[in-house]
Amino acid sequence: MRIDMHVHVTPPDIIKQYQKFGEKEPYFTLLSNSPQNRFVTAEEVLIHMQEAKIDHSVIFGFSFQDMGLCQYVNDYVMEVTRKYKDKLVGFAAVVPQHPHVEQEIERCYQGGLRGIGELFPAGQNFQIDDANQTAAMANCSKHYHMPIIVHTNEPIGHDYIGKTSTSLREIDAFIKHHPDQPIILAHWGGGIFIYEHMKEIKEKFKNVYYDTAAMIFLYEPAIYDTAKTMGILDKVLFGSDYPLVSPKRYDKGLKETTLTEQEQNAIYGGNAKRLLEVCGIRL
């Protein structure tokens, strides 16, 4: 079973009028105007899943600054995951510091969504290291066993559109504030996983996972071997960041590692299946 844990979808009318929807959303506009950007509907995801031999995809709409727009994309994700429930699992976009964030999470859970994300701390103008801004979201998500995907990026290296100023120290504080909440750090956690060599961090990060989204632009395939040596391979989740990157582009890199077929299968779906089962999802 192959599960893609990181797939972006966009409602058709936002695709047609993305510039209008981005008039008051600077981060959305920044990403939308990137030469690498693509928008896809759920139906387009399904077509590519068949081509890439993906069995299930975790999809989510864009996490806007405006809660009304988050609700709008959540409606779309709820609609398509009900329609294609054998293939798609939906996560909810929310504004963490919004006074009605708990109501939106509850609404989305009742509507079939089973996680939160992908959150953009810098893009949504919230302080992820401020417990007061994240407590309501995290506590409600924990109540419903909904993991949270957080956008992270490496603090050094080349700049690119979407690379933000959110620091690993801030991510660490978020994890510290919510130790029992399953958290998925996108893009290999910006490299923060390497600190699991420290006993105190390994304990603190016991409910933290790392997805591989867009890693082909950042890391050598040997990063998988590093995770294996560290004993955290069971926390690595395959995520493509489609439509930015096709799932098919990850196959070559994994074949260049020392991972066994069983270990590769765990990354491609076994680890995600285990996590989603905790959320009440049987695939």
Coordinates of N, CA and C in Angstrom, one line a residue, residues 36-126:
Q36 N 6.9 27.8 -10.5 CA 6.8 26.3 -10.2 C 5.4 25.9 -9.8
N37 N 4.5 26.9 -9.5 CA 3.2 26.6 -8.9 C 2.3 26.0 -9.9
R38 N 1.5 25.0 -9.4 CA 0.4 24.4 -10.2 C -0.8 24.3 -9.2
F39 N -2.0 24.4 -9.8 CA -3.2 24.1 -9.0 C -3.8 22.8 -9.6
V40 N -4.4 22.0 -8.7 CA -5.1 20.8 -9.2 C -6.3 20.6 -8.4
T41 N -7.3 20.0 -9.0 CA -8.6 19.6 -8.3 C -8.4 18.2 -7.8
A42 N -9.3 17.7 -7.0 CA -9.3 16.3 -6.5 C -9.3 15.3 -7.7
E43 N -10.1 15.6 -8.7 CA -10.1 14.7 -9.8 C -8.8 14.5 -10.5
E44 N -8.1 15.6 -10.6 CA -6.7 15.6 -11.2 C -5.8 14.8 -10.4
V45 N -5.9 14.9 -9.0 CA -5.1 14.1 -8.1 C -5.3 12.6 -8.3
L46 N -6.6 12.3 -8.5 CA -6.9 10.9 -8.7 C -6.3 10.3 -9.9
I47 N -6.3 11.1 -11.0 CA -5.7 10.6 -12.3 C -4.2 10.4 -12.1
H48 N -3.6 11.3 -11.4 CA -2.1 11.2 -11.2 C -1.8 10.1 -10.2
M49 N -2.7 9.8 -9.2 CA -2.5 8.7 -8.3 C -2.4 7.4 -9.1
Q50 N -3.3 7.2 -10.0 CA -3.3 6.0 -10.8 C -2.0 5.9 -11.6
E51 N -1.5 7.0 -12.2 CA -0.3 6.9 -13.0 C 0.9 6.7 -12.1
A52 N 0.9 7.2 -10.9 CA 2.0 7.0 -10.0 C 1.9 5.8 -9.0
K53 N 0.8 5.1 -9.2 CA 0.5 3.9 -8.4 C 0.5 4.2 -6.9
I54 N -0.3 5.3 -6.6 CA -0.6 5.7 -5.2 C -1.9 5.2 -4.8
D55 N -2.1 4.5 -3.7 CA -3.3 3.9 -3.3 C -4.2 4.9 -2.6
H56 N -3.6 5.7 -1.7 CA -4.4 6.7 -1.0 C -3.6 8.0 -0.9
S57 N -4.3 9.1 -0.9 CA -3.6 10.4 -0.7 C -4.3 11.2 0.4
V58 N -3.5 11.9 1.2 CA -4.0 12.8 2.2 C -4.0 14.2 1.6
I59 N -5.2 14.8 1.4 CA -5.3 16.1 0.7 C -5.8 17.2 1.7
F60 N -5.4 18.4 1.3 CA -5.8 19.6 2.1 C -5.8 20.8 1.2
G61 N -6.7 21.7 1.5 CA -6.7 23.0 0.8 C -5.7 24.0 1.4
F62 N -5.6 25.1 0.9 CA -4.6 26.1 1.3 C -5.0 26.7 2.7
S63 N -4.1 26.8 3.6 CA -4.3 27.4 4.9 C -4.2 29.0 4.8
F64 N -5.3 29.6 4.6 CA -5.3 31.1 4.4 C -5.2 31.8 5.8
Q65 N -5.0 33.1 5.7 CA -5.1 33.9 6.9 C -6.5 34.1 7.3
D66 N -7.4 34.1 6.4 CA -8.8 34.4 6.6 C -9.6 33.1 6.9
M67 N -10.2 33.0 8.0 CA -10.9 31.8 8.4 C -12.1 31.4 7.5
G68 N -12.7 32.4 6.9 CA -13.8 32.2 5.9 C -13.3 31.4 4.7
L69 N -12.1 31.8 4.2 CA -11.5 31.1 3.1 C -11.1 29.7 3.5
C70 N -10.6 29.5 4.7 CA -10.3 28.2 5.2 C -11.5 27.3 5.2
Q71 N -12.6 27.9 5.7 CA -13.9 27.1 5.7 C -14.3 26.8 4.3
Y72 N -14.1 27.7 3.4 CA -14.5 27.4 2.0 C -13.7 26.2 1.4
V73 N -12.4 26.2 1.6 CA -11.6 25.1 1.0 C -11.9 23.8 1.8
N74 N -12.2 23.9 3.1 CA -12.6 22.7 3.9 C -13.9 22.1 3.4
D75 N -14.8 23.0 3.0 CA -16.1 22.5 2.4 C -15.8 21.6 1.1
Y76 N -14.8 22.1 0.3 CA -14.5 21.4 -0.9 C -13.8 20.0 -0.5
V77 N -12.9 20.1 0.4 CA -12.2 18.8 0.8 C -13.2 17.8 1.4
M78 N -14.1 18.3 2.2 CA -15.1 17.4 2.8 C -16.0 16.8 1.6
E79 N -16.3 17.6 0.7 CA -17.1 17.1 -0.4 C -16.4 16.0 -1.2
V80 N -15.2 16.3 -1.6 CA -14.5 15.3 -2.5 C -14.0 14.1 -1.7
T81 N -13.7 14.2 -0.4 CA -13.3 13.0 0.3 C -14.5 12.1 0.6
R82 N -15.7 12.7 0.7 CA -16.9 11.8 0.8 C -17.2 11.1 -0.6
K83 N -16.9 11.8 -1.6 CA -17.2 11.3 -3.0 C -16.2 10.2 -3.3
Y84 N -14.9 10.4 -2.9 CA -13.9 9.5 -3.2 C -13.2 8.9 -2.0
K85 N -14.1 8.4 -1.1 CA -13.6 8.0 0.2 C -12.7 6.8 0.2
D86 N -12.7 6.0 -0.9 CA -11.8 4.9 -1.0 C -10.4 5.3 -1.4
K87 N -10.2 6.5 -1.8 CA -8.9 7.0 -2.3 C -8.3 8.2 -1.5
L88 N -9.2 9.0 -1.0 CA -8.8 10.3 -0.4 C -9.1 10.4 1.1
V89 N -8.1 11.0 1.8 CA -8.3 11.3 3.2 C -8.1 12.8 3.3
G90 N -9.0 13.5 4.0 CA -8.9 14.9 4.1 C -8.5 15.5 5.4
F91 N -7.6 16.6 5.3 CA -7.2 17.3 6.5 C -7.8 18.7 6.3
A92 N -7.9 19.4 7.5 CA -8.6 20.7 7.5 C -7.6 21.9 7.6
A93 N -7.9 23.0 6.9 CA -7.2 24.2 7.0 C -7.8 25.1 8.0
V94 N -7.0 25.6 9.0 CA -7.6 26.5 10.0 C -6.6 27.6 10.3
V95 N -7.1 28.6 11.0 CA -6.3 29.7 11.5 C -6.2 29.4 13.0
P96 N -5.0 29.0 13.5 CA -4.9 28.6 14.9 C -5.3 29.5 15.9
Q97 N -5.1 30.8 15.7 CA -5.4 31.8 16.8 C -6.8 32.4 16.6
H98 N -7.6 31.9 15.7 CA -8.9 32.4 15.5 C -9.8 32.0 16.6
P99 N -10.7 32.9 17.1 CA -11.6 32.6 18.2 C -12.5 31.5 18.0
H100 N -12.8 31.1 16.7 CA -13.7 30.0 16.5 C -13.0 28.8 15.9
V101 N -11.7 28.7 16.2 CA -11.0 27.6 15.6 C -11.5 26.2 16.1
E102 N -11.9 26.1 17.3 CA -12.5 24.9 17.8 C -13.7 24.5 17.1
Q103 N -14.6 25.4 16.9 CA -15.9 25.1 16.2 C -15.6 24.6 14.8
E104 N -14.6 25.2 14.1 CA -14.2 24.8 12.7 C -13.6 23.4 12.7
I105 N -12.8 23.1 13.7 CA -12.2 21.7 13.8 C -13.3 20.7 14.0
E106 N -14.2 21.0 14.9 CA -15.3 20.1 15.2 C -16.2 19.9 14.0
R107 N -16.5 21.0 13.3 CA -17.3 20.9 12.1 C -16.6 20.0 11.0
C108 N -15.3 20.2 10.9 CA -14.6 19.4 9.9 C -14.5 17.9 10.3
Y109 N -14.3 17.7 11.6 CA -14.3 16.3 12.0 C -15.6 15.6 11.8
Q110 N -16.7 16.3 12.1 CA -18.0 15.8 11.8 C -18.2 15.6 10.3
G111 N -17.5 16.4 9.5 CA -17.7 16.3 8.1 C -16.7 15.3 7.5
G112 N -15.9 14.6 8.3 CA -15.1 13.5 7.8 C -13.6 13.8 7.7
L113 N -13.2 15.0 8.0 CA -11.8 15.3 7.9 C -11.1 14.8 9.2
R114 N -9.8 14.4 9.0 CA -9.1 13.6 10.1 C -7.8 14.2 10.5
G115 N -7.5 15.4 10.1 CA -6.2 16.0 10.5 C -6.3 17.5 10.2
I116 N -5.2 18.2 10.6 CA -5.1 19.6 10.4 C -3.8 19.9 9.6
G117 N -3.9 20.9 8.7 CA -2.7 21.3 8.0 C -3.0 21.5 6.5
E118 N -1.9 21.9 5.8 CA -0.6 22.2 6.3 C -0.6 23.7 6.8
L119 N -0.2 23.9 8.1 CA -0.1 25.2 8.7 C 1.1 25.9 8.2
F120 N 0.9 27.2 8.0 CA 2.0 28.1 7.6 C 2.2 29.2 8.6
P121 N 3.0 29.0 9.7 CA 3.1 30.1 10.7 C 3.4 31.5 10.2
A122 N 4.4 31.6 9.3 CA 4.8 32.9 8.8 C 3.7 33.4 7.8
G123 N 3.2 32.5 7.0 CA 2.2 32.9 6.0 C 0.8 33.2 6.6
Q124 N 0.5 32.7 7.7 CA -0.8 32.9 8.4 C -0.7 33.9 9.5
N125 N 0.5 34.4 9.7 CA 0.8 35.5 10.7 C 0.4 35.0 12.1
F126 N 0.8 33.8 12.5 CA 0.7 33.4 13.9 C 2.0 33.0 14.5

